[in-house]
CSV table of C-alpha atoms and ligand atoms in Angstrom, one decimal:
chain,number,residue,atom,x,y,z
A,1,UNK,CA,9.1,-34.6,-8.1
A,2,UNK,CA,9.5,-38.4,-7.5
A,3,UNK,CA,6.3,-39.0,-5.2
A,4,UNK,CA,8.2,-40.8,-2.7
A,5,UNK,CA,8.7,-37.9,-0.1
A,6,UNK,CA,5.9,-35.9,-1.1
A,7,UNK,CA,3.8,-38.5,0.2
A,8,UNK,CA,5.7,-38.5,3.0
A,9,UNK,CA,5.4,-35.0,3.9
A,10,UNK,CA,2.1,-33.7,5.7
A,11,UNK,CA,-0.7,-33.5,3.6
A,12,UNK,CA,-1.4,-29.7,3.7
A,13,UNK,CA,2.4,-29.2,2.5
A,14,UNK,CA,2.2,-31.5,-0.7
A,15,UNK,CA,-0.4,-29.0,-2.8
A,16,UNK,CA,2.0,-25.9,-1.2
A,17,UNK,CA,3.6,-23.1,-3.7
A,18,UNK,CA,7.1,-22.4,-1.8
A,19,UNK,CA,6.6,-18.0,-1.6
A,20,UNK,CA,8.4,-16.5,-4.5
A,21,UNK,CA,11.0,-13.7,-3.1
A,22,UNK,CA,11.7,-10.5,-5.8
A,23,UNK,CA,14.9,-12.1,-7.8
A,24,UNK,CA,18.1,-11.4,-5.6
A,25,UNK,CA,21.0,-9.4,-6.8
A,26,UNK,CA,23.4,-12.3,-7.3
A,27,UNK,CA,21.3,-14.2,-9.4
A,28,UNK,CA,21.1,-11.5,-11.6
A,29,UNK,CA,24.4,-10.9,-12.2
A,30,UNK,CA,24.9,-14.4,-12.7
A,31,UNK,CA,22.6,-14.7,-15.5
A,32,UNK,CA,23.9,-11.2,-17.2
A,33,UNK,CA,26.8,-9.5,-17.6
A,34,UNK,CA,25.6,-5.9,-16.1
A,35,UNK,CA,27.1,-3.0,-15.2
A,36,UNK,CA,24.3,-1.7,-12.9
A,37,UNK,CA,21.8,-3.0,-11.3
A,38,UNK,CA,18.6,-1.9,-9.4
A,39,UNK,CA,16.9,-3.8,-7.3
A,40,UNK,CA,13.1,-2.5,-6.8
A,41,UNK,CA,11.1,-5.8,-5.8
A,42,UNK,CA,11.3,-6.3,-1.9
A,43,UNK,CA,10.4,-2.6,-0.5
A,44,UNK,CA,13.6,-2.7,1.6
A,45,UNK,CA,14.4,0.9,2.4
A,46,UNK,CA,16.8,2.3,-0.4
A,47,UNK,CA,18.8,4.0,2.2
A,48,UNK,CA,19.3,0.4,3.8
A,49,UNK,CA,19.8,0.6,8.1
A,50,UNK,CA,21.1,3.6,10.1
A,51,UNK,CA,25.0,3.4,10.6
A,52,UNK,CA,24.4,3.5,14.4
A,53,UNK,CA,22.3,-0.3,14.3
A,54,UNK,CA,25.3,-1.0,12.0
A,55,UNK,CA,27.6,-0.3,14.6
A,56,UNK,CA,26.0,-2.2,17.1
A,57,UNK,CA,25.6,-4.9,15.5
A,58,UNK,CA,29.3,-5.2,14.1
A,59,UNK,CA,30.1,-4.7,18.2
A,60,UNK,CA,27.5,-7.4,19.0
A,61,UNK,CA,29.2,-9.9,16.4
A,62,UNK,CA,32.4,-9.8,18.8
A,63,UNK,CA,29.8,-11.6,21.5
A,64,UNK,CA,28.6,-14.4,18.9
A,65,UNK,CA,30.4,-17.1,20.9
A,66,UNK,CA,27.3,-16.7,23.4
A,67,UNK,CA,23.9,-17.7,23.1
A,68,UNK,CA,21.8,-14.2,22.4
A,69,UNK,CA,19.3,-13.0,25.8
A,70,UNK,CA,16.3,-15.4,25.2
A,71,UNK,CA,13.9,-13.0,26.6
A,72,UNK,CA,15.6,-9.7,24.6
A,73,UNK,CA,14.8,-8.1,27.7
A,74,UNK,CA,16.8,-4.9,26.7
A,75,UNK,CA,15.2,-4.5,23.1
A,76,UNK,CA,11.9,-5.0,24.8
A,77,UNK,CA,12.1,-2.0,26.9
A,78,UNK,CA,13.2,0.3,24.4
A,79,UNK,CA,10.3,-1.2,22.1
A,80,UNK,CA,8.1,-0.9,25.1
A,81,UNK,CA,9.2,3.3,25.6
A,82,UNK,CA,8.9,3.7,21.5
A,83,UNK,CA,5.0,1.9,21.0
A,84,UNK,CA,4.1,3.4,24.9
A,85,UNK,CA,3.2,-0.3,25.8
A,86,UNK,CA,3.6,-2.7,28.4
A,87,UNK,CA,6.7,-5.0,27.7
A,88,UNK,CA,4.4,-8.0,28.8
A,89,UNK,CA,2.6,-6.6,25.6
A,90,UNK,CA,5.9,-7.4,23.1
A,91,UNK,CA,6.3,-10.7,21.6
A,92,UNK,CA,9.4,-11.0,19.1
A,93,UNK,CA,9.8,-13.1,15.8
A,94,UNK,CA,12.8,-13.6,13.0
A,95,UNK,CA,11.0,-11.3,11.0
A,96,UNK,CA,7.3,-10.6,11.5
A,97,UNK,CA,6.3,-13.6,9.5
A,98,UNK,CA,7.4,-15.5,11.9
A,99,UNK,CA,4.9,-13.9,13.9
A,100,UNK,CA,2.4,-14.6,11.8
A,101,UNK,CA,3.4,-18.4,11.7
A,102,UNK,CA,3.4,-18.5,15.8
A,103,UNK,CA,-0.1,-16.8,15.7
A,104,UNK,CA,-2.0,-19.3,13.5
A,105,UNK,CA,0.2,-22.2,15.2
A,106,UNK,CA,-0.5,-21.2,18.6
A,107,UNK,CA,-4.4,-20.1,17.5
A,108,UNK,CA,-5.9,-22.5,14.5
A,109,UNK,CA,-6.8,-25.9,15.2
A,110,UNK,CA,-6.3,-28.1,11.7
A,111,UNK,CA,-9.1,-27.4,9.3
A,112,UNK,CA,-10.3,-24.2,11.3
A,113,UNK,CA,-10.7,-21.2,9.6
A,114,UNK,CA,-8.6,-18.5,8.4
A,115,UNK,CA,-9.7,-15.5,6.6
A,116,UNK,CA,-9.0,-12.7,4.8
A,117,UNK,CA,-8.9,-10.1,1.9
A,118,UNK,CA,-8.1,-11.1,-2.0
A,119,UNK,CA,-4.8,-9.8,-2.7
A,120,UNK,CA,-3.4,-10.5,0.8
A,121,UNK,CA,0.3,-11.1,1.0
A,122,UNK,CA,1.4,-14.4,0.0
A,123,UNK,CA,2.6,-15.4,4.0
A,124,UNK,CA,-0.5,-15.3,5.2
A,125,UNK,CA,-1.8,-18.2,2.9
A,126,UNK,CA,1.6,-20.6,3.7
A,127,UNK,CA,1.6,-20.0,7.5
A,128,UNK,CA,-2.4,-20.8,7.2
A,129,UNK,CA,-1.7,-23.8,5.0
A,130,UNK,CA,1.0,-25.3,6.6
A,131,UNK,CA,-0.6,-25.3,10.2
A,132,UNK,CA,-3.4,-27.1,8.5
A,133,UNK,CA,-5.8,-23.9,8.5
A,134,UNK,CA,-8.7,-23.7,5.6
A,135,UNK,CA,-8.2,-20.3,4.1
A,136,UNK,CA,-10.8,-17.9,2.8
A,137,UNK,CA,-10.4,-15.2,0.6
A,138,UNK,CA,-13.0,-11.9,0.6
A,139,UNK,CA,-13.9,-10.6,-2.5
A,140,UNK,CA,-12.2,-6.9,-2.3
A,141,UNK,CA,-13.3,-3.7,-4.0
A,142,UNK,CA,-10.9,-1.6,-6.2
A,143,UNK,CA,-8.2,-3.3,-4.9
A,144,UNK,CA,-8.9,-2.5,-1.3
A,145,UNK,CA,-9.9,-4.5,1.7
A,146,UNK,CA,-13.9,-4.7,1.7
A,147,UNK,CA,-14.6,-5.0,5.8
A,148,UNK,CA,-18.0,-6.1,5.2
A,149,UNK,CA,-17.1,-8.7,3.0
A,150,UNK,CA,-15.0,-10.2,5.7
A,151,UNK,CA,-17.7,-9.8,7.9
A,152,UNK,CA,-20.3,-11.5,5.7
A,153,UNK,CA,-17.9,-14.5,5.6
A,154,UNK,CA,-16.9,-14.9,8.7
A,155,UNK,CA,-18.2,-18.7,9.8
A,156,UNK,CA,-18.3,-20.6,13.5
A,157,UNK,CA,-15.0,-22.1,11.8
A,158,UNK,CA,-13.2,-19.2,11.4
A,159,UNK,CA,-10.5,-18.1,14.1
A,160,UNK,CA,-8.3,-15.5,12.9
A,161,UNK,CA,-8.7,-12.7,10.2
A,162,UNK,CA,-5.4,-11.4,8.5
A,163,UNK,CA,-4.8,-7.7,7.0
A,164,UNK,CA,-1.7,-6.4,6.1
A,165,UNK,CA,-2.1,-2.6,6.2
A,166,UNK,CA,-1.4,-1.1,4.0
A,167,UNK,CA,-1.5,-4.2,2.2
A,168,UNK,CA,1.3,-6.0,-0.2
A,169,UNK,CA,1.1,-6.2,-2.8
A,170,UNK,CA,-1.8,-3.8,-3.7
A,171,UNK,CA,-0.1,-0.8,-1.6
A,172,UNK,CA,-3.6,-0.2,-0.3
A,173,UNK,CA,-5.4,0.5,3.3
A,174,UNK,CA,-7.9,0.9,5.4
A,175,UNK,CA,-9.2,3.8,7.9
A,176,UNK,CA,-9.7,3.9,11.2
A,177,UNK,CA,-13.5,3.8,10.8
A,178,UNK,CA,-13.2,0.3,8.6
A,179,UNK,CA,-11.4,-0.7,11.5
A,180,UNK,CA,-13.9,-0.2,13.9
A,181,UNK,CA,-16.4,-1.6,12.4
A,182,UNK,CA,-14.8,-4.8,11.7
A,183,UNK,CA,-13.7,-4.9,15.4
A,184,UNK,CA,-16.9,-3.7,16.9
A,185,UNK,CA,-18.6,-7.0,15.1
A,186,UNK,CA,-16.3,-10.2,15.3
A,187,UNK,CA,-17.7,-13.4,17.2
A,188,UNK,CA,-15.3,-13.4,20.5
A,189,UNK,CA,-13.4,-16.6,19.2
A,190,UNK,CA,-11.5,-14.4,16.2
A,191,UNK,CA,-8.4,-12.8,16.3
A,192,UNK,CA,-7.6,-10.1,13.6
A,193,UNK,CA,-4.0,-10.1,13.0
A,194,UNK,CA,-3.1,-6.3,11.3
A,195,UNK,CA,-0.1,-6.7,9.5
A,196,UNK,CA,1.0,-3.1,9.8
A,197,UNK,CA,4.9,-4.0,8.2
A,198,UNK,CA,4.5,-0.4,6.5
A,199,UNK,CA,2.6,1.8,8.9
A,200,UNK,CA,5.4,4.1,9.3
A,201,UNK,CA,5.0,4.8,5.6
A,202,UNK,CA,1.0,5.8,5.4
A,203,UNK,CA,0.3,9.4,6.0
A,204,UNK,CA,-3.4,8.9,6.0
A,205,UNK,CA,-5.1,11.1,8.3
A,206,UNK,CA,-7.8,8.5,8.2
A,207,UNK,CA,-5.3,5.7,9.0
A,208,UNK,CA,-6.4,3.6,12.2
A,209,UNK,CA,-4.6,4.4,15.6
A,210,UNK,CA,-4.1,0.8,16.1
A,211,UNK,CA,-2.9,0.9,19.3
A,212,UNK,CA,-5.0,2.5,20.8
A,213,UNK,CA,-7.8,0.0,19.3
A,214,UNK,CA,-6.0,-2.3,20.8
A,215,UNK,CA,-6.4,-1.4,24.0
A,216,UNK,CA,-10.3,-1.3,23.4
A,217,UNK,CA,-10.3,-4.5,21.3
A,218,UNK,CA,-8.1,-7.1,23.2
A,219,UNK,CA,-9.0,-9.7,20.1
A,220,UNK,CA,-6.7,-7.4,17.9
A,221,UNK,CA,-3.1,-8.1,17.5
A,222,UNK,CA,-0.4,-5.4,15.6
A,223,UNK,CA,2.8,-7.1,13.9
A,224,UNK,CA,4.9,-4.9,12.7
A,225,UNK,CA,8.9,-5.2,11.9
A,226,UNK,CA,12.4,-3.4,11.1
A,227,UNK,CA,12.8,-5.1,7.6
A,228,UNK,CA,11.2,-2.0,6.3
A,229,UNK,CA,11.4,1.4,7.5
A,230,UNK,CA,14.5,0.6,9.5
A,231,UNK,CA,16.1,-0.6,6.3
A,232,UNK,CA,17.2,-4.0,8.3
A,233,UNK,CA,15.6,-6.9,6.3
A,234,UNK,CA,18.7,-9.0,6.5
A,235,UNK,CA,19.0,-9.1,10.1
A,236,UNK,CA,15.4,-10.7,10.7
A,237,UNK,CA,13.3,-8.6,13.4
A,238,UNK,CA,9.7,-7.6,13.9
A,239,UNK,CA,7.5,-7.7,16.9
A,240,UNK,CA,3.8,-7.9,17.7
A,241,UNK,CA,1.8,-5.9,20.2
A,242,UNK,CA,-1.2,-7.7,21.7
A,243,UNK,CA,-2.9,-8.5,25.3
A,244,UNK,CA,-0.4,-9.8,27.9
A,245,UNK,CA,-2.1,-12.8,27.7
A,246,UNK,CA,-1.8,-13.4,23.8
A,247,UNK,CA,1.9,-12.7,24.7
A,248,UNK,CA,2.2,-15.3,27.3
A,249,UNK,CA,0.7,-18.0,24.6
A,250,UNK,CA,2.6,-16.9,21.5
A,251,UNK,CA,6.0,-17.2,24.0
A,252,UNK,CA,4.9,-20.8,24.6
A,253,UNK,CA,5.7,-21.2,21.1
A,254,UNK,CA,8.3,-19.4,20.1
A,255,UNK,CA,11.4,-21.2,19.7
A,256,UNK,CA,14.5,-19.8,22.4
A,257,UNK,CA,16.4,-17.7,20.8
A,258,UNK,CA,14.8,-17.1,18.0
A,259,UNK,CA,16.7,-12.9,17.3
A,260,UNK,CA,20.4,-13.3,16.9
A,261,UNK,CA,22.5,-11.3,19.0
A,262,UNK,CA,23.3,-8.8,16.3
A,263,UNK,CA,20.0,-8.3,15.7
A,264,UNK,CA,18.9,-8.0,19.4
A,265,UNK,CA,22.0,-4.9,19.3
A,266,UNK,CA,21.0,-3.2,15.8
A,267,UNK,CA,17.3,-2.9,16.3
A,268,UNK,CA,17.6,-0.8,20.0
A,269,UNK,CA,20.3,1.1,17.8
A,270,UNK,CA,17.6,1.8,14.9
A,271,UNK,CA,14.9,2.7,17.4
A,272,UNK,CA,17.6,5.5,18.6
A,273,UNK,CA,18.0,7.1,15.5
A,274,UNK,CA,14.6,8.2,14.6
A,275,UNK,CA,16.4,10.8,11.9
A,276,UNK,CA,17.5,8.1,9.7
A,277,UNK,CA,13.3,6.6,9.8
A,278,UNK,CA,12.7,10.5,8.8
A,279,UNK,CA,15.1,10.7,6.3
A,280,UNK,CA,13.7,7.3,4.7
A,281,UNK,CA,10.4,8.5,4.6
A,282,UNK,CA,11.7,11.7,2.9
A,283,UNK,CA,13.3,9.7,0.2
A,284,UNK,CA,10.7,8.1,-0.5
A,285,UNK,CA,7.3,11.0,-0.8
A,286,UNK,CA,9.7,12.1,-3.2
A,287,UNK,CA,10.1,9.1,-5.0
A,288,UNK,CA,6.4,8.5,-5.0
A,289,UNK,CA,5.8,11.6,-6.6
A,290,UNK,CA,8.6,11.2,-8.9
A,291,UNK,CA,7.5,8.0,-10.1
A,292,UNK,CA,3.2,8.9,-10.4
A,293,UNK,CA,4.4,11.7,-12.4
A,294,UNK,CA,6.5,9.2,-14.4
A,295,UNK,CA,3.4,6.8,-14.8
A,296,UNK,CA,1.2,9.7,-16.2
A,297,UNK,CA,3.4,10.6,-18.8
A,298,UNK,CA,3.8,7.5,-19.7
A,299,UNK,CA,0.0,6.7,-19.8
A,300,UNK,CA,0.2,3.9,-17.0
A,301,UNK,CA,-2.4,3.1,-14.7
A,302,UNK,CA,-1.4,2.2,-11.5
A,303,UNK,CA,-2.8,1.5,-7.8
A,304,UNK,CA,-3.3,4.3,-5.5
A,305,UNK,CA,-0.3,4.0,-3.6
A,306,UNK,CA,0.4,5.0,0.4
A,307,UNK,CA,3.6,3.4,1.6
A,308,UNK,CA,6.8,2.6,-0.4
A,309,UNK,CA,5.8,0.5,-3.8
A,310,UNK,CA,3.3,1.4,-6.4
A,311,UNK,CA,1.5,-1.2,-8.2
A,312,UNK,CA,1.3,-0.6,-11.8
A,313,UNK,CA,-1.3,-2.0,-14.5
A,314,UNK,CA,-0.1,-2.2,-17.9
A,315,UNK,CA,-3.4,-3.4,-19.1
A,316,UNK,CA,-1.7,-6.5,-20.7
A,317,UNK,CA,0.7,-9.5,-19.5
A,318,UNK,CA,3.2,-8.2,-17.8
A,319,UNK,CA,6.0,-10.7,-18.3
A,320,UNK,CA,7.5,-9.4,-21.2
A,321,UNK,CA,7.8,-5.9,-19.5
A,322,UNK,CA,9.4,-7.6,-16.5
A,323,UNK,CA,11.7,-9.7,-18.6
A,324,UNK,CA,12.8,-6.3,-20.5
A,325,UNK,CA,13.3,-4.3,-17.6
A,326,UNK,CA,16.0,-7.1,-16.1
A,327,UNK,CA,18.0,-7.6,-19.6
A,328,UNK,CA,18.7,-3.8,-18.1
A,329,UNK,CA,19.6,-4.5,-14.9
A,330,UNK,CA,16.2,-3.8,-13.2
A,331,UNK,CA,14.6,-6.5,-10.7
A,332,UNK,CA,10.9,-5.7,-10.1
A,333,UNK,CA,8.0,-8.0,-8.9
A,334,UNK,CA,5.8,-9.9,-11.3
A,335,UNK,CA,2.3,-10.4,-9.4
A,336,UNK,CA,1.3,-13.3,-11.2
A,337,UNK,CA,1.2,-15.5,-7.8
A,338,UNK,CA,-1.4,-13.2,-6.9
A,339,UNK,CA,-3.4,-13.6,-10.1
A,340,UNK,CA,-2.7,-10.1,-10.5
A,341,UNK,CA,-0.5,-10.9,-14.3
A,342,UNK,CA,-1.1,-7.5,-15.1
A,343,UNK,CA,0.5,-5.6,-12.7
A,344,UNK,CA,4.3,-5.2,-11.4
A,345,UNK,CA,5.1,-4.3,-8.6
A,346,UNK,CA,7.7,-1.3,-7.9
A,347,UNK,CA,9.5,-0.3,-4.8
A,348,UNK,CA,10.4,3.2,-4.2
A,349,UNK,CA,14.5,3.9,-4.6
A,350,UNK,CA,16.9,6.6,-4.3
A,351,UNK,CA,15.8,9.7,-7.0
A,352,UNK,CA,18.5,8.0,-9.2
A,353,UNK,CA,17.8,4.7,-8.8
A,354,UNK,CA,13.8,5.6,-10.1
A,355,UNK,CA,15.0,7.9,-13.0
A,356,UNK,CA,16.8,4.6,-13.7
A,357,UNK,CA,13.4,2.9,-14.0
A,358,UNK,CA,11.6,5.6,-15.7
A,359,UNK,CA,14.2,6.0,-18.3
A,360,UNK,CA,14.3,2.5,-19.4
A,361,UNK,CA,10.7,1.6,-18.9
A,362,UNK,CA,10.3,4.5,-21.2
A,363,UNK,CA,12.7,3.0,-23.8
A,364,UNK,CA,10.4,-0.5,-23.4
A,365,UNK,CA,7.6,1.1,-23.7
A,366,UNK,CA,8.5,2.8,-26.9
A,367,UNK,CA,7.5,2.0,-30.5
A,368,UNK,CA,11.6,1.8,-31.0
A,369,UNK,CA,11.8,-0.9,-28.7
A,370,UNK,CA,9.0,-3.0,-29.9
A,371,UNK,CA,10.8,-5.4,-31.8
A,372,UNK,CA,13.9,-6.1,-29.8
B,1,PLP,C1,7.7,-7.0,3.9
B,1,PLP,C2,6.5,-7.4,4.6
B,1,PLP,C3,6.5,-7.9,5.9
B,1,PLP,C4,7.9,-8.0,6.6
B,1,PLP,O1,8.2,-9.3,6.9
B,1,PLP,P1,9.5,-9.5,7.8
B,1,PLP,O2,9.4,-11.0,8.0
B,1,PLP,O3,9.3,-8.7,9.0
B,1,PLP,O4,10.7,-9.2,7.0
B,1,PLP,C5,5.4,-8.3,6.6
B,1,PLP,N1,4.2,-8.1,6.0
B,1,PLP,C6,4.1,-7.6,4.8
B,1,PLP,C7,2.7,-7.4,4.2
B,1,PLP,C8,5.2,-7.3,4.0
B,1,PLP,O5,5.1,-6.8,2.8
């Protein structure tokens, strides 16, 4: 890049790596000629959103000419009757990362401190970095979040503690009591931020009743978002749960009318049809099972898995495997950006769509294959 602009733009930006997204559809088909293809590298929900938040928002579109309700005052009592909060509770972002951009912006002085696990999703790290934050990885342990190796680095610097859980991309969590104990022993001026994008998907008995936690820990804030379980990634959506007064701040912040209309329409829709979320999850204990097996026979390590990805070690570079698998039409997600060059990562699809992926990471993985 000619250093012109980057010397113009704000310090914190100019050493930035831009977050790399799994490869879309479209580019794929641009680059090969293929008759199928599978995407399996942005755990969106294979079944994609219910036909009823389809509806509504196709009905919403008609509206468009209008600015949508600033204060999504009807989506905010139906996400108000679903958590059993307060609506004063709700804040809502284009996605929950922009949530987690509003909470270090409205939280993290420049050159305060943010912290959190290794391994931690990518967004954390850019919202940090571009608000000017100093970020601090824990070391983890097998993978997982190692509580008191957040709390051994927590500083007088540091304001705000970020865990996705379960975590991307390691498909890892931690329990209730973990929880507690981190909570029970942060200074007063930290918030922890729990990323819980997938916490429909974790059938952990051990996994933390957040909310409720949060009632007893007002320091703790809960993001969590449609993108996933409710199959509406493209629409933009999530929403945090915090103390009113967290609420009041973050809204100082957020920009007007920051959920589109159709969005607004589709996610009180999806929160109506709590079959479709069942059915999802359905699809995909089977596929998690379908694919461990899969990984077994195939002599693959991977990470213990509890929402809809699995994280597998191949024990060697990865990149040739990845390349393989989209010369046949399969997208999944290098984790070299997390120093993790290793491992792909693997969303859970439809039963067909994952014999897909076994059968051909079979044939790659075969001595037949070897040379091609
Ligand atoms: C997918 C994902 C999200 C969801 O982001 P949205 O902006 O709501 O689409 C959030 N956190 C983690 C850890 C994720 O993997």
């Amino acid at each position: 890049m000619d250093p012109y602009f980057l010397e113009l733009a704000n310090k914190a930006i100019r050493t930035l790596k831009p977050y790399q997204p799994g490869k879309p559809i479209s580019e794929l088909q641009r680059e090969y000629q293929l008759s199928r293809i599978v995407k399996l590298a942005s755990n969106e929900n294979p079944l994609g959103p219910s036909p009823r938040a389809l509806t509504a928002a196709s009905t919403a579109l008609a509206e468009c000419g209008r600015y949508p309700d600033p204060e999504a005052y009807n989506l905010k009592q139906a996400l108000a009757k679903h958590c059993h909060v307060e609506a004063a509770q709700l804040t809502l972002g284009n996605g929950s990362d922009n949530l987690l951009a509003m909470l270090v912006q409205t939280f993290v002085q420049p050159g305060q401190t943010v912290l959190m696990p290794e391994y931690s999703f990518a967004t954390f790290t850019i919202v940090s970095r571009t608000h000017h934050a100093h970020v601090v990885y824990a070391p983890s342990k097998e993978w997982r979040c190692d509580v008191q190796a957040l709390l051994d680095a927590i500083t007088p610097e540091t304001r705000m503690i970020f865990i996705a859980n379960p975590n991307n991309p390691t498909g890892t969590c931690i329990n209730q009591m973990e929880l507690v104990q981190l909570l029970a022993n942060i200074p007063k001026q930290v918030l922890v931020i729990l990323d819980e994008a997938y916490y429909e998907y974790c059938q952990q008995a051990d996994y933390p009743h957040s909310m409720a936690l949060q009632q007893q820990y007002p320091q703790l804030v809960i993001t969590r978002t449609f993108s996933k379980a409710y199959g509406l990634a493209g629409l933009r959506i999530g929403y945090a749960i915090s103390h009113p007064d967290i609420a009041n701040l973050l809204n100082r912040v957020r920009l007007p009318f920051n959920i589109s209309l159709p969005a607004q329409a589709a996610a009180i829709a999806a929160l109506q049809d709590q079959e479709h979320v069942q059915r999802g999850l359905g699809i995909n204990q089977q596929g998690i099972k379908q694919l461990r097996q899969a990984l077994v026979q195939l002599n693959l390590k991977s990470i213990p898995s509890v929402t809809n990805f699995i994280t597998v070690d191949f024990e060697q570079t990865a990149a040739p495997i990845y390349q393989a698998l989209l010369k046949r039409g399969i997208i999944v997600r290098p984790l070299l950006p997390y120093n993790m060059p290793n491992h792909l990562r693997i969303s859970i699809g439809t039963p067909d769509e994952n014999d897909y992926l076994i059968e051909q990471l079979s044939k790659i993985l075969s001595k037949e294959y070897s040379h091609d």
